[in-house]
């Protein structure tokens, strides 16, 4: 059970502690932040409301711990990460339980998130020892006017303190996708979890603690974004920010200053369906892509752009599958569970009502009970409807009928987002042309958008983000190239 057994030291009374200087602590603020269970809409957990002084302290320790961590042999850093991955996987049950309670992720998917996170940590440790164990050697005489008098040695050095801010929908997995590359590369790490998902993050951090990382190297600060958010992201000790979330990322990027940023800020992933597509395959992928975790994924299919001639058949197939989706509590592994908050449910409802007023065809009756919204397919959506452009982050999927592939590509490219997209066709040559024309970080051919496997590059264009993720890209982003040049008095090939 969450907060018991090996995790009992992270809880004091009914409030979870924060992690600083290798210890679990209670904030001097004396205040806590409530975490509302999306299903029951009652307070499930409480976490510390940390103060700005506590942030300062954590940053100071992160700076000093990083200096010795950077000098710790790479194989030792990897060894600790492997140990942490094993502890995390061994303790998947209580962590998954908190995911179920905090973010209403179905129980099975919650376990998958924890296991995937352990695997990601191990992969990162392995990849890190390879790519950080190599450098380049350059000779000066390849550049015009130079003799071979300079040997240039390049290696990758850490940036310093990395601030990781994961989102509510993958609080554990998208935390470790930032933590593991930062640590293997020799950085220290300050984690600011999302409020919904904070308790799962604290459990995951305890697994790192038990693995035995040096004091101060990893910290986890909880609290209200309105009180410590800007203070953290604008803190002078921070040398890199890795953020996943909504458009808050745009304002963070404007305030952050001259430091590397890695950001993923959502998407409006289009699914373009051509006349020759395998419609059964498309329908299954629309269900998986549009409705898994109730549509609360950046990479969810968020608009279907289908050729008019096959639209009726596709809509019928998707409707039949929507009818089979189960709706209810995450504990029972229902396909559709409550969305994360009441404000999120209200926002989704606003998009649905706008589509209703403007004449979209409702393939199912709109139903809502608290934060639980039944899956809804909206057909005959037109570009003047908000749902054609905005990200519902819920189980509501619009279908726009198109009369040409160009119309589909134009709709996809007119979006402010550019995360992923997908195209369904049996004509691979055409698929490649469409992929090149779609202004998104990734295009999936004949499958729904997805970030994984976690070592694949993952990036968004336009308002969808900055920088690329995936194991190798994250390690590279969290390092800087350092060169040492050996200057010779005479060209090195002048003897003999
Ligand atoms: O929600 C944003 C995530 O990066 C999407 O990850 O494709 O594994 O669901 P996923």
Tab-separated table of C-alpha atoms and ligand atoms in Angstrom:
chain	number	residue	atom	x	y	z
A	1	UNK	CA	0.000	0.000	0.000
A	2	UNK	CA	1.158	3.543	-0.732
A	3	UNK	CA	2.991	5.200	2.185
A	4	UNK	CA	3.578	1.924	4.054
A	5	UNK	CA	6.401	-0.628	4.377
A	6	UNK	CA	9.599	0.763	2.890
A	7	UNK	CA	7.663	3.934	2.024
A	8	UNK	CA	6.505	4.676	5.585
A	9	UNK	CA	9.286	7.225	6.139
A	10	UNK	CA	7.991	9.468	3.344
A	11	UNK	CA	4.722	10.066	5.192
A	12	UNK	CA	4.151	12.042	8.388
A	13	UNK	CA	0.606	11.796	9.707
A	14	UNK	CA	-1.504	12.342	6.637
A	15	UNK	CA	0.926	14.572	4.739
A	16	UNK	CA	3.685	13.268	2.469
A	17	UNK	CA	7.128	14.783	3.055
A	18	UNK	CA	9.417	16.418	0.507
A	19	UNK	CA	12.954	15.200	-0.273
A	20	UNK	CA	15.999	17.351	0.334
A	21	UNK	CA	19.630	16.703	1.331
A	22	UNK	CA	19.057	12.948	1.221
A	23	UNK	CA	16.271	13.152	3.835
A	24	UNK	CA	12.478	13.257	3.992
A	25	UNK	CA	11.356	16.559	5.520
A	26	UNK	CA	8.330	18.529	6.602
A	27	UNK	CA	8.071	22.051	5.212
A	28	UNK	CA	8.516	24.982	7.569
A	29	UNK	CA	5.442	26.537	5.905
A	30	UNK	CA	3.236	24.264	8.031
A	31	UNK	CA	0.938	24.142	4.984
A	32	UNK	CA	-0.026	21.342	2.661
A	33	UNK	CA	-1.533	20.964	-0.790
A	34	UNK	CA	-4.476	18.606	-1.252
A	35	UNK	CA	-4.532	16.050	-4.044
A	36	UNK	CA	-8.052	15.352	-5.202
A	37	UNK	CA	-8.910	11.853	-6.382
A	38	UNK	CA	-10.461	12.450	-9.848
A	39	UNK	CA	-12.890	9.546	-9.382
A	40	UNK	CA	-14.245	10.343	-5.922
A	41	UNK	CA	-13.529	14.111	-6.126
A	42	UNK	CA	-12.451	13.895	-2.472
A	43	UNK	CA	-9.033	14.639	-0.983
A	44	UNK	CA	-6.923	11.506	-1.408
A	45	UNK	CA	-3.474	12.680	-0.322
A	46	UNK	CA	-1.691	15.759	0.954
A	47	UNK	CA	1.828	16.967	0.157
A	48	UNK	CA	4.053	19.666	1.635
A	49	UNK	CA	3.664	23.258	0.433
A	50	UNK	CA	7.380	24.044	0.249
A	51	UNK	CA	8.692	27.577	0.635
A	52	UNK	CA	11.061	29.639	-1.510
A	53	UNK	CA	13.741	29.303	1.209
A	54	UNK	CA	13.432	25.528	0.924
A	55	UNK	CA	13.880	25.842	-2.837
A	56	UNK	CA	17.024	27.943	-2.241
A	57	UNK	CA	18.433	25.310	0.084
A	58	UNK	CA	17.759	22.503	-2.385
A	59	UNK	CA	19.440	24.456	-5.182
A	60	UNK	CA	22.493	25.197	-3.055
A	61	UNK	CA	22.893	21.488	-2.243
A	62	UNK	CA	22.230	20.441	-5.834
A	63	UNK	CA	25.048	22.740	-6.977
A	64	UNK	CA	27.557	21.380	-4.522
A	65	UNK	CA	26.567	17.675	-4.854
A	66	UNK	CA	26.871	17.950	-8.640
A	67	UNK	CA	30.554	18.877	-8.449
A	68	UNK	CA	31.528	15.529	-6.916
A	69	UNK	CA	28.938	13.564	-8.896
A	70	UNK	CA	30.534	14.782	-12.143
A	71	UNK	CA	33.790	13.253	-10.917
A	72	UNK	CA	32.136	9.916	-10.035
A	73	UNK	CA	33.142	7.305	-12.642
A	74	UNK	CA	30.531	6.794	-15.324
A	75	UNK	CA	30.225	3.061	-14.584
A	76	UNK	CA	29.419	3.846	-10.937
A	77	UNK	CA	26.708	6.314	-11.956
A	78	UNK	CA	25.257	3.615	-14.220
A	79	UNK	CA	25.435	1.041	-11.435
A	80	UNK	CA	23.337	3.226	-9.118
A	81	UNK	CA	20.766	3.816	-11.852
A	82	UNK	CA	20.444	0.082	-12.484
A	83	UNK	CA	19.948	-0.436	-8.752
A	84	UNK	CA	17.248	2.253	-8.638
A	85	UNK	CA	15.484	0.683	-11.644
A	86	UNK	CA	15.347	-2.680	-9.883
A	87	UNK	CA	13.972	-1.161	-6.642
A	88	UNK	CA	11.361	0.748	-8.623
A	89	UNK	CA	10.179	-2.367	-10.449
A	90	UNK	CA	10.140	-4.414	-7.233
A	91	UNK	CA	7.839	-1.816	-5.712
A	92	UNK	CA	5.535	-1.293	-8.659
A	93	UNK	CA	2.367	-2.154	-6.711
A	94	UNK	CA	2.237	0.758	-4.220
A	95	UNK	CA	3.411	3.236	-6.855
A	96	UNK	CA	0.788	2.030	-9.320
A	97	UNK	CA	-1.810	2.282	-6.574
A	98	UNK	CA	-1.041	5.955	-6.066
A	99	UNK	CA	-1.286	6.555	-9.825
A	100	UNK	CA	-4.756	5.006	-9.752
A	101	UNK	CA	-5.839	7.243	-6.871
A	102	UNK	CA	-4.193	10.497	-7.969
A	103	UNK	CA	-4.726	10.541	-11.705
A	104	UNK	CA	-7.347	7.815	-12.247
A	105	UNK	CA	-5.091	5.840	-14.565
A	106	UNK	CA	-6.473	2.315	-15.040
A	107	UNK	CA	-4.739	-0.126	-12.663
A	108	UNK	CA	-3.045	-2.218	-15.365
A	109	UNK	CA	-1.756	0.841	-17.223
A	110	UNK	CA	-0.445	2.223	-13.929
A	111	UNK	CA	1.664	-0.897	-13.409
A	112	UNK	CA	2.864	-0.650	-17.018
A	113	UNK	CA	3.923	2.955	-16.405
A	114	UNK	CA	6.119	1.943	-13.455
A	115	UNK	CA	7.700	-1.032	-15.241
A	116	UNK	CA	8.298	1.074	-18.371
A	117	UNK	CA	9.990	3.634	-16.136
A	118	UNK	CA	12.335	1.048	-14.623
A	119	UNK	CA	13.249	-0.133	-18.109
A	120	UNK	CA	13.831	3.452	-19.209
A	121	UNK	CA	16.242	4.060	-16.310
A	122	UNK	CA	18.235	0.913	-17.150
A	123	UNK	CA	18.316	1.711	-20.868
A	124	UNK	CA	19.533	5.196	-20.062
A	125	UNK	CA	22.320	3.858	-17.866
A	126	UNK	CA	23.459	1.519	-20.654
A	127	UNK	CA	23.213	4.123	-23.397
A	128	UNK	CA	24.977	6.655	-21.180
A	129	UNK	CA	28.069	4.535	-20.605
A	130	UNK	CA	28.386	4.132	-24.375
A	131	UNK	CA	27.733	7.626	-25.679
A	132	UNK	CA	29.406	9.465	-22.810
A	133	UNK	CA	32.362	7.107	-22.931
A	134	UNK	CA	33.198	8.320	-26.421
A	135	UNK	CA	34.554	11.599	-27.697
A	136	UNK	CA	35.972	12.959	-30.930
A	137	UNK	CA	39.495	13.545	-32.077
A	138	UNK	CA	40.043	16.244	-34.716
A	139	UNK	CA	43.151	17.243	-36.644
A	140	UNK	CA	43.827	20.848	-37.624
A	141	UNK	CA	45.151	20.250	-41.140
A	142	UNK	CA	41.748	19.495	-42.599
A	143	UNK	CA	40.905	23.222	-42.425
A	144	UNK	CA	42.487	25.437	-45.136
A	145	UNK	CA	45.689	27.222	-44.094
A	146	UNK	CA	46.459	24.840	-41.194
A	147	UNK	CA	49.239	22.335	-40.658
A	148	UNK	CA	48.850	19.332	-38.387
A	149	UNK	CA	49.899	21.284	-35.321
A	150	UNK	CA	46.677	21.004	-33.281
A	151	UNK	CA	44.981	17.940	-31.861
A	152	UNK	CA	41.475	18.613	-30.636
A	153	UNK	CA	39.924	16.247	-28.089
A	154	UNK	CA	36.179	16.558	-27.474
A	155	UNK	CA	34.093	15.078	-24.683
A	156	UNK	CA	30.673	15.713	-23.153
A	157	UNK	CA	30.418	17.396	-19.785
A	158	UNK	CA	27.345	17.898	-17.576
A	159	UNK	CA	25.433	21.166	-17.513
A	160	UNK	CA	25.050	21.379	-13.711
A	161	UNK	CA	21.600	21.467	-12.101
A	162	UNK	CA	18.692	20.118	-14.165
A	163	UNK	CA	15.157	21.094	-13.175
A	164	UNK	CA	12.608	18.426	-14.153
A	165	UNK	CA	8.904	19.232	-14.358
A	166	UNK	CA	6.786	16.276	-15.511
A	167	UNK	CA	3.020	16.402	-16.250
A	168	UNK	CA	0.122	14.713	-14.449
A	169	UNK	CA	-0.547	12.094	-17.130
A	170	UNK	CA	2.782	10.247	-16.776
A	171	UNK	CA	4.127	11.588	-13.470
A	172	UNK	CA	6.530	8.680	-12.955
A	173	UNK	CA	7.543	7.871	-16.511
A	174	UNK	CA	8.006	11.447	-17.660
A	175	UNK	CA	9.901	12.213	-14.451
A	176	UNK	CA	12.403	9.393	-14.942
A	177	UNK	CA	12.749	10.247	-18.645
A	178	UNK	CA	14.293	13.507	-17.372
A	179	UNK	CA	15.995	12.237	-14.200
A	180	UNK	CA	17.896	9.267	-15.640
A	181	UNK	CA	19.598	11.124	-18.534
A	182	UNK	CA	20.414	14.043	-16.234
A	183	UNK	CA	22.067	11.783	-13.651
A	184	UNK	CA	23.983	9.512	-16.007
A	185	UNK	CA	25.409	12.630	-17.658
A	186	UNK	CA	26.725	13.883	-14.296
A	187	UNK	CA	24.092	16.505	-13.487
A	188	UNK	CA	22.199	16.955	-10.242
A	189	UNK	CA	18.434	16.942	-10.355
A	190	UNK	CA	15.631	18.962	-8.801
A	191	UNK	CA	12.177	17.498	-9.389
A	192	UNK	CA	8.972	19.514	-9.167
A	193	UNK	CA	6.145	16.988	-9.583
A	194	UNK	CA	2.691	17.953	-10.810
A	195	UNK	CA	0.187	18.240	-7.941
A	196	UNK	CA	-1.890	15.320	-9.310
A	197	UNK	CA	0.845	12.702	-9.467
A	198	UNK	CA	3.044	14.140	-6.710
A	199	UNK	CA	2.631	11.145	-4.387
A	200	UNK	CA	3.574	8.684	-7.147
A	201	UNK	CA	6.652	10.837	-7.833
A	202	UNK	CA	7.602	10.883	-4.137
A	203	UNK	CA	7.441	7.065	-4.042
A	204	UNK	CA	9.618	6.880	-7.159
A	205	UNK	CA	12.122	9.309	-5.597
A	206	UNK	CA	12.269	7.102	-2.509
A	207	UNK	CA	13.408	4.243	-4.770
A	208	UNK	CA	16.274	6.494	-5.934
A	209	UNK	CA	17.009	7.308	-2.297
A	210	UNK	CA	17.164	3.610	-1.391
A	211	UNK	CA	19.546	2.977	-4.289
A	212	UNK	CA	22.024	5.199	-2.440
A	213	UNK	CA	22.641	8.285	-4.578
A	214	UNK	CA	24.756	10.934	-2.800
A	215	UNK	CA	23.000	13.415	-0.502
A	216	UNK	CA	21.710	16.556	-2.179
A	217	UNK	CA	22.126	15.179	-5.700
A	218	UNK	CA	18.400	14.522	-6.112
A	219	UNK	CA	15.660	16.620	-4.515
A	220	UNK	CA	11.919	16.671	-4.826
A	221	UNK	CA	10.070	19.870	-4.002
A	222	UNK	CA	6.269	19.866	-3.790
A	223	UNK	CA	3.968	22.840	-3.562
A	224	UNK	CA	1.775	25.236	-5.423
A	225	UNK	CA	2.983	26.313	-8.857
A	226	UNK	CA	1.651	29.794	-8.093
A	227	UNK	CA	4.013	30.057	-5.090
A	228	UNK	CA	7.182	28.284	-6.173
A	229	UNK	CA	6.726	27.712	-9.932
A	230	UNK	CA	8.355	30.892	-11.299
A	231	UNK	CA	10.831	30.905	-8.426
A	232	UNK	CA	12.061	27.457	-9.476
A	233	UNK	CA	12.124	28.041	-13.230
A	234	UNK	CA	13.853	31.422	-12.902
A	235	UNK	CA	16.279	30.278	-10.211
A	236	UNK	CA	19.863	31.314	-11.028
A	237	UNK	CA	21.221	27.900	-9.974
A	238	UNK	CA	19.234	26.068	-12.677
A	239	UNK	CA	21.286	25.167	-15.766
A	240	UNK	CA	18.653	23.268	-17.779
A	241	UNK	CA	14.883	22.819	-17.665
A	242	UNK	CA	13.109	19.733	-18.930
A	243	UNK	CA	9.364	20.383	-18.912
A	244	UNK	CA	6.363	18.441	-20.168
A	245	UNK	CA	2.947	19.985	-19.870
A	246	UNK	CA	0.680	22.598	-21.369
A	247	UNK	CA	1.244	26.114	-22.619
A	248	UNK	CA	2.791	27.108	-19.250
A	249	UNK	CA	5.929	25.907	-21.022
A	250	UNK	CA	5.726	28.846	-23.412
A	251	UNK	CA	5.850	31.328	-20.530
A	252	UNK	CA	8.629	29.335	-18.820
A	253	UNK	CA	10.680	29.528	-22.019
A	254	UNK	CA	10.266	33.319	-22.133
A	255	UNK	CA	11.478	33.747	-18.556
A	256	UNK	CA	14.115	31.024	-18.294
A	257	UNK	CA	17.164	32.889	-19.587
A	258	UNK	CA	20.199	31.487	-21.366
A	259	UNK	CA	19.893	27.791	-20.506
A	260	UNK	CA	19.049	24.725	-22.613
A	261	UNK	CA	15.349	23.860	-22.608
A	262	UNK	CA	13.632	20.594	-23.400
A	263	UNK	CA	9.883	21.054	-23.718
A	264	UNK	CA	6.912	19.049	-24.842
A	265	UNK	CA	3.720	21.066	-24.704
A	266	UNK	CA	0.980	18.954	-26.245
A	267	UNK	CA	-0.376	18.283	-29.681
A	268	UNK	CA	-3.383	18.065	-31.933
A	269	UNK	CA	-2.274	14.874	-33.629
A	270	UNK	CA	-4.062	14.320	-36.924
A	271	UNK	CA	-4.952	10.926	-38.324
A	272	UNK	CA	-5.185	11.145	-42.123
A	273	UNK	CA	-7.105	8.256	-43.671
A	274	UNK	CA	-6.827	7.576	-47.417
A	275	UNK	CA	-9.319	5.637	-49.578
A	276	UNK	CA	-7.094	2.549	-49.785
A	277	UNK	CA	-6.516	2.258	-46.015
A	278	UNK	CA	-7.282	-0.930	-44.113
A	279	UNK	CA	-10.306	0.464	-42.254
A	280	UNK	CA	-10.301	-2.215	-39.550
A	281	UNK	CA	-6.706	-1.330	-38.735
A	282	UNK	CA	-7.608	2.377	-38.757
A	283	UNK	CA	-10.590	1.843	-36.449
A	284	UNK	CA	-8.510	-0.120	-33.909
A	285	UNK	CA	-5.824	2.555	-33.959
A	286	UNK	CA	-8.356	5.348	-33.555
A	287	UNK	CA	-9.713	3.605	-30.469
A	288	UNK	CA	-6.257	2.979	-29.015
A	289	UNK	CA	-4.891	6.350	-30.113
A	290	UNK	CA	-7.926	8.471	-29.278
A	291	UNK	CA	-9.342	6.871	-26.161
A	292	UNK	CA	-6.570	5.163	-24.184
A	293	UNK	CA	-6.183	6.825	-20.786
A	294	UNK	CA	-9.378	8.669	-21.714
A	295	UNK	CA	-7.587	10.727	-24.369
A	296	UNK	CA	-5.280	12.356	-21.803
A	297	UNK	CA	-2.086	11.847	-23.796
A	298	UNK	CA	-0.161	14.491	-25.728
A	299	UNK	CA	0.147	11.941	-28.517
A	300	UNK	CA	-3.519	10.957	-28.582
A	301	UNK	CA	-5.244	11.019	-31.960
A	302	UNK	CA	-7.032	14.360	-31.609
A	303	UNK	CA	-8.577	14.784	-35.054
A	304	UNK	CA	-9.475	12.250	-37.742
A	305	UNK	CA	-9.217	13.576	-41.308
A	306	UNK	CA	-10.860	10.941	-43.477
A	307	UNK	CA	-11.508	10.863	-47.216
A	308	UNK	CA	-15.242	11.369	-47.780
A	309	UNK	CA	-15.608	8.189	-49.859
A	310	UNK	CA	-14.645	5.915	-46.916
A	311	UNK	CA	-15.880	8.117	-44.065
A	312	UNK	CA	-19.275	6.422	-43.512
A	313	UNK	CA	-17.703	2.982	-43.320
A	314	UNK	CA	-14.927	4.118	-40.985
A	315	UNK	CA	-17.291	6.002	-38.664
A	316	UNK	CA	-19.505	2.891	-38.385
A	317	UNK	CA	-16.504	0.719	-37.482
A	318	UNK	CA	-15.261	3.211	-34.866
A	319	UNK	CA	-18.776	3.594	-33.427
A	320	UNK	CA	-19.015	-0.164	-32.959
A	321	UNK	CA	-15.738	-0.198	-31.051
A	322	UNK	CA	-16.632	2.856	-28.943
A	323	UNK	CA	-19.770	0.985	-27.838
A	324	UNK	CA	-17.518	-1.728	-26.374
A	325	UNK	CA	-15.394	0.633	-24.263
A	326	UNK	CA	-16.004	0.219	-20.551
A	327	UNK	CA	-16.588	3.340	-18.479
A	328	UNK	CA	-15.985	3.555	-14.732
A	329	UNK	CA	-13.385	3.330	-11.968
A	330	UNK	CA	-9.661	2.920	-12.707
A	331	UNK	CA	-9.473	0.257	-9.982
A	332	UNK	CA	-11.636	-1.956	-12.218
A	333	UNK	CA	-9.449	-1.319	-15.254
A	334	UNK	CA	-12.205	0.466	-17.129
A	335	UNK	CA	-11.118	1.842	-20.497
A	336	UNK	CA	-12.583	5.263	-19.796
A	337	UNK	CA	-12.021	6.745	-16.348
A	338	UNK	CA	-12.594	10.168	-14.816
A	339	UNK	CA	-10.543	12.992	-16.347
A	340	UNK	CA	-8.015	14.566	-14.029
A	341	UNK	CA	-10.042	17.467	-12.646
A	342	UNK	CA	-13.362	19.224	-12.698
A	343	UNK	CA	-11.904	22.162	-14.606
A	344	UNK	CA	-10.624	19.765	-17.241
A	345	UNK	CA	-14.074	18.133	-17.513
A	346	UNK	CA	-15.678	21.589	-17.820
A	347	UNK	CA	-13.242	22.555	-20.583
A	348	UNK	CA	-14.016	19.353	-22.517
A	349	UNK	CA	-17.729	19.998	-22.095
A	350	UNK	CA	-17.254	23.513	-23.495
A	351	UNK	CA	-15.739	22.059	-26.668
A	352	UNK	CA	-18.574	19.531	-26.967
A	353	UNK	CA	-21.267	22.207	-26.551
A	354	UNK	CA	-19.603	24.446	-29.131
A	355	UNK	CA	-19.606	21.530	-31.613
A	356	UNK	CA	-23.267	20.845	-30.802
A	357	UNK	CA	-24.310	24.448	-31.423
A	358	UNK	CA	-22.452	24.461	-34.724
A	359	UNK	CA	-24.090	21.247	-35.959
A	360	UNK	CA	-21.632	18.350	-35.467
A	361	UNK	CA	-23.128	14.851	-35.636
A	362	UNK	CA	-23.078	13.121	-32.248
A	363	UNK	CA	-22.345	9.408	-32.764
A	364	UNK	CA	-23.209	8.770	-29.110
A	365	UNK	CA	-25.226	10.703	-26.590
A	366	UNK	CA	-23.062	13.114	-24.540
A	367	UNK	CA	-22.898	11.845	-20.963
A	368	UNK	CA	-21.035	13.180	-17.932
A	369	UNK	CA	-21.060	12.331	-14.255
A	370	UNK	CA	-18.656	14.506	-12.222
A	371	UNK	CA	-15.259	14.137	-13.870
A	372	UNK	CA	-16.304	11.057	-15.804
A	373	UNK	CA	-17.091	11.744	-19.460
A	374	UNK	CA	-18.354	8.917	-21.683
A	375	UNK	CA	-16.434	8.373	-24.937
A	376	UNK	CA	-17.783	10.513	-27.743
A	377	UNK	CA	-17.150	10.529	-31.470
A	378	UNK	CA	-18.183	13.710	-33.254
A	379	UNK	CA	-18.720	13.328	-36.991
A	380	UNK	CA	-19.057	16.033	-39.653
A	381	UNK	CA	-16.953	18.452	-37.632
A	382	UNK	CA	-16.066	21.587	-39.583
A	383	UNK	CA	-13.080	23.941	-39.262
A	384	UNK	CA	-15.224	26.643	-37.615
A	385	UNK	CA	-15.697	24.431	-34.542
A	386	UNK	CA	-13.255	24.760	-31.621
A	387	UNK	CA	-12.840	20.986	-31.348
A	388	UNK	CA	-11.287	20.994	-34.840
A	389	UNK	CA	-8.283	22.884	-33.403
A	390	UNK	CA	-8.197	22.677	-29.626
A	391	UNK	CA	-6.839	19.827	-27.546
A	392	UNK	CA	-9.676	18.355	-25.408
A	393	UNK	CA	-7.362	16.064	-23.392
A	394	UNK	CA	-10.392	13.870	-22.842
A	395	UNK	CA	-12.387	11.072	-24.487
A	396	UNK	CA	-13.906	13.183	-27.267
A	397	UNK	CA	-12.746	12.747	-30.842
A	398	UNK	CA	-13.715	14.866	-33.863
A	399	UNK	CA	-13.949	13.500	-37.416
A	400	UNK	CA	-13.522	15.913	-40.343
A	401	UNK	CA	-14.383	14.607	-43.774
A	402	UNK	CA	-11.938	15.686	-46.477
A	403	UNK	CA	-12.166	15.616	-50.248
A	404	UNK	CA	-8.415	15.521	-50.951
A	405	UNK	CA	-5.194	14.519	-49.220
A	406	UNK	CA	-4.019	18.129	-49.598
A	407	UNK	CA	-7.016	19.282	-47.550
A	408	UNK	CA	-5.940	16.884	-44.767
A	409	UNK	CA	-2.314	18.052	-44.876
A	410	UNK	CA	-3.421	21.704	-44.874
A	411	UNK	CA	-5.610	21.150	-41.817
A	412	UNK	CA	-2.766	19.389	-39.997
A	413	UNK	CA	-0.297	22.149	-40.868
A	414	UNK	CA	-2.648	25.008	-39.977
A	415	UNK	CA	-2.523	23.890	-36.325
A	416	UNK	CA	-0.329	25.744	-33.834
A	417	UNK	CA	0.757	22.313	-32.658
A	418	UNK	CA	3.117	19.951	-34.446
A	419	UNK	CA	3.787	16.967	-32.206
A	420	UNK	CA	2.913	13.804	-34.127
A	421	UNK	CA	0.497	12.724	-36.811
A	422	UNK	CA	-0.375	9.531	-38.617
A	423	UNK	CA	-1.383	8.443	-42.067
A	424	UNK	CA	-3.171	5.257	-43.080
A	425	UNK	CA	-2.696	3.955	-46.619
A	426	UNK	CA	-1.395	0.822	-48.326
A	427	UNK	CA	0.660	2.995	-50.709
A	428	UNK	CA	4.009	3.403	-48.940
A	429	UNK	CA	5.301	5.842	-51.580
A	430	UNK	CA	2.355	8.152	-50.991
A	431	UNK	CA	2.749	7.753	-47.213
A	432	UNK	CA	6.339	8.991	-47.412
A	433	UNK	CA	5.288	12.057	-49.429
A	434	UNK	CA	2.545	12.829	-46.906
A	435	UNK	CA	4.959	12.334	-44.012
A	436	UNK	CA	7.348	14.862	-45.532
A	437	UNK	CA	4.493	17.320	-46.054
A	438	UNK	CA	3.129	17.085	-42.485
A	439	UNK	CA	4.680	19.704	-40.194
A	440	UNK	CA	5.005	17.508	-37.121
A	441	UNK	CA	7.942	16.095	-35.157
A	442	UNK	CA	6.952	12.514	-36.017
A	443	UNK	CA	4.619	10.888	-38.516
A	444	UNK	CA	3.481	7.316	-37.922
A	445	UNK	CA	2.599	5.285	-40.977
A	446	UNK	CA	-0.275	2.845	-40.389
A	447	UNK	CA	-0.275	3.229	-36.612
A	448	UNK	CA	-1.510	5.701	-34.021
A	449	UNK	CA	0.897	8.340	-32.678
A	450	UNK	CA	2.972	7.326	-29.644
A	451	UNK	CA	6.141	8.432	-27.896
A	452	UNK	CA	7.496	4.941	-27.276
A	453	UNK	CA	9.576	2.919	-27.494
A	454	UNK	CA	11.276	5.329	-25.139
A	455	UNK	CA	14.621	5.407	-26.942
A	456	UNK	CA	13.039	6.773	-30.138
A	457	UNK	CA	13.490	10.498	-30.749
A	458	UNK	CA	10.405	12.424	-29.614
A	459	UNK	CA	9.924	16.065	-30.491
A	460	UNK	CA	7.348	18.629	-31.447
A	461	UNK	CA	7.412	21.471	-33.927
A	462	UNK	CA	5.823	24.914	-33.403
A	463	UNK	CA	3.989	25.265	-30.050
A	464	UNK	CA	4.465	21.546	-29.346
A	465	UNK	CA	7.939	22.022	-27.984
A	466	UNK	CA	11.649	22.693	-28.033
A	467	UNK	CA	14.435	20.130	-28.298
A	468	UNK	CA	14.137	16.413	-28.796
A	469	UNK	CA	13.607	13.660	-26.225
A	470	UNK	CA	14.310	9.944	-26.291
A	471	UNK	CA	17.194	8.446	-24.351
A	472	UNK	CA	20.133	9.534	-26.552
A	473	UNK	CA	18.750	12.959	-27.366
A	474	UNK	CA	18.009	13.691	-23.709
A	475	UNK	CA	21.516	12.703	-22.614
A	476	UNK	CA	22.996	14.908	-25.344
A	477	UNK	CA	20.710	17.813	-24.463
A	478	UNK	CA	21.798	17.614	-20.820
A	479	UNK	CA	25.496	17.855	-21.681
A	480	UNK	CA	27.782	20.396	-23.271
A	481	UNK	CA	30.731	19.717	-25.558
A	482	UNK	CA	34.100	20.435	-23.998
A	483	UNK	CA	37.283	20.510	-26.072
A	484	UNK	CA	40.942	20.353	-25.129
A	485	UNK	CA	43.409	21.332	-27.843
A	486	UNK	CA	46.992	20.046	-27.787
A	487	UNK	CA	49.204	22.536	-29.617
A	488	UNK	CA	52.375	21.161	-31.151
A	489	UNK	CA	55.413	23.313	-31.947
A	490	UNK	CA	55.822	21.608	-35.342
A	491	UNK	CA	53.442	19.651	-37.556
A	492	UNK	CA	53.099	16.124	-36.128
A	493	UNK	CA	54.022	14.423	-39.407
A	494	UNK	CA	57.391	16.242	-39.832
A	495	UNK	CA	59.610	13.449	-38.440
A	496	UNK	CA	60.899	10.358	-40.284
B	1	LIG	O1	1.391	12.798	-22.957
B	1	LIG	C1	2.500	12.872	-23.439
B	1	LIG	C2	3.329	11.683	-23.526
B	1	LIG	O2	4.634	12.031	-23.874
B	1	LIG	C3	2.758	10.671	-24.481
B	1	LIG	O3	3.368	9.440	-24.276
B	1	LIG	O4	2.732	8.288	-26.401
B	1	LIG	O5	3.637	7.024	-24.462
B	1	LIG	O6	1.353	7.985	-24.387
B	1	LIG	P1	2.727	8.107	-24.909
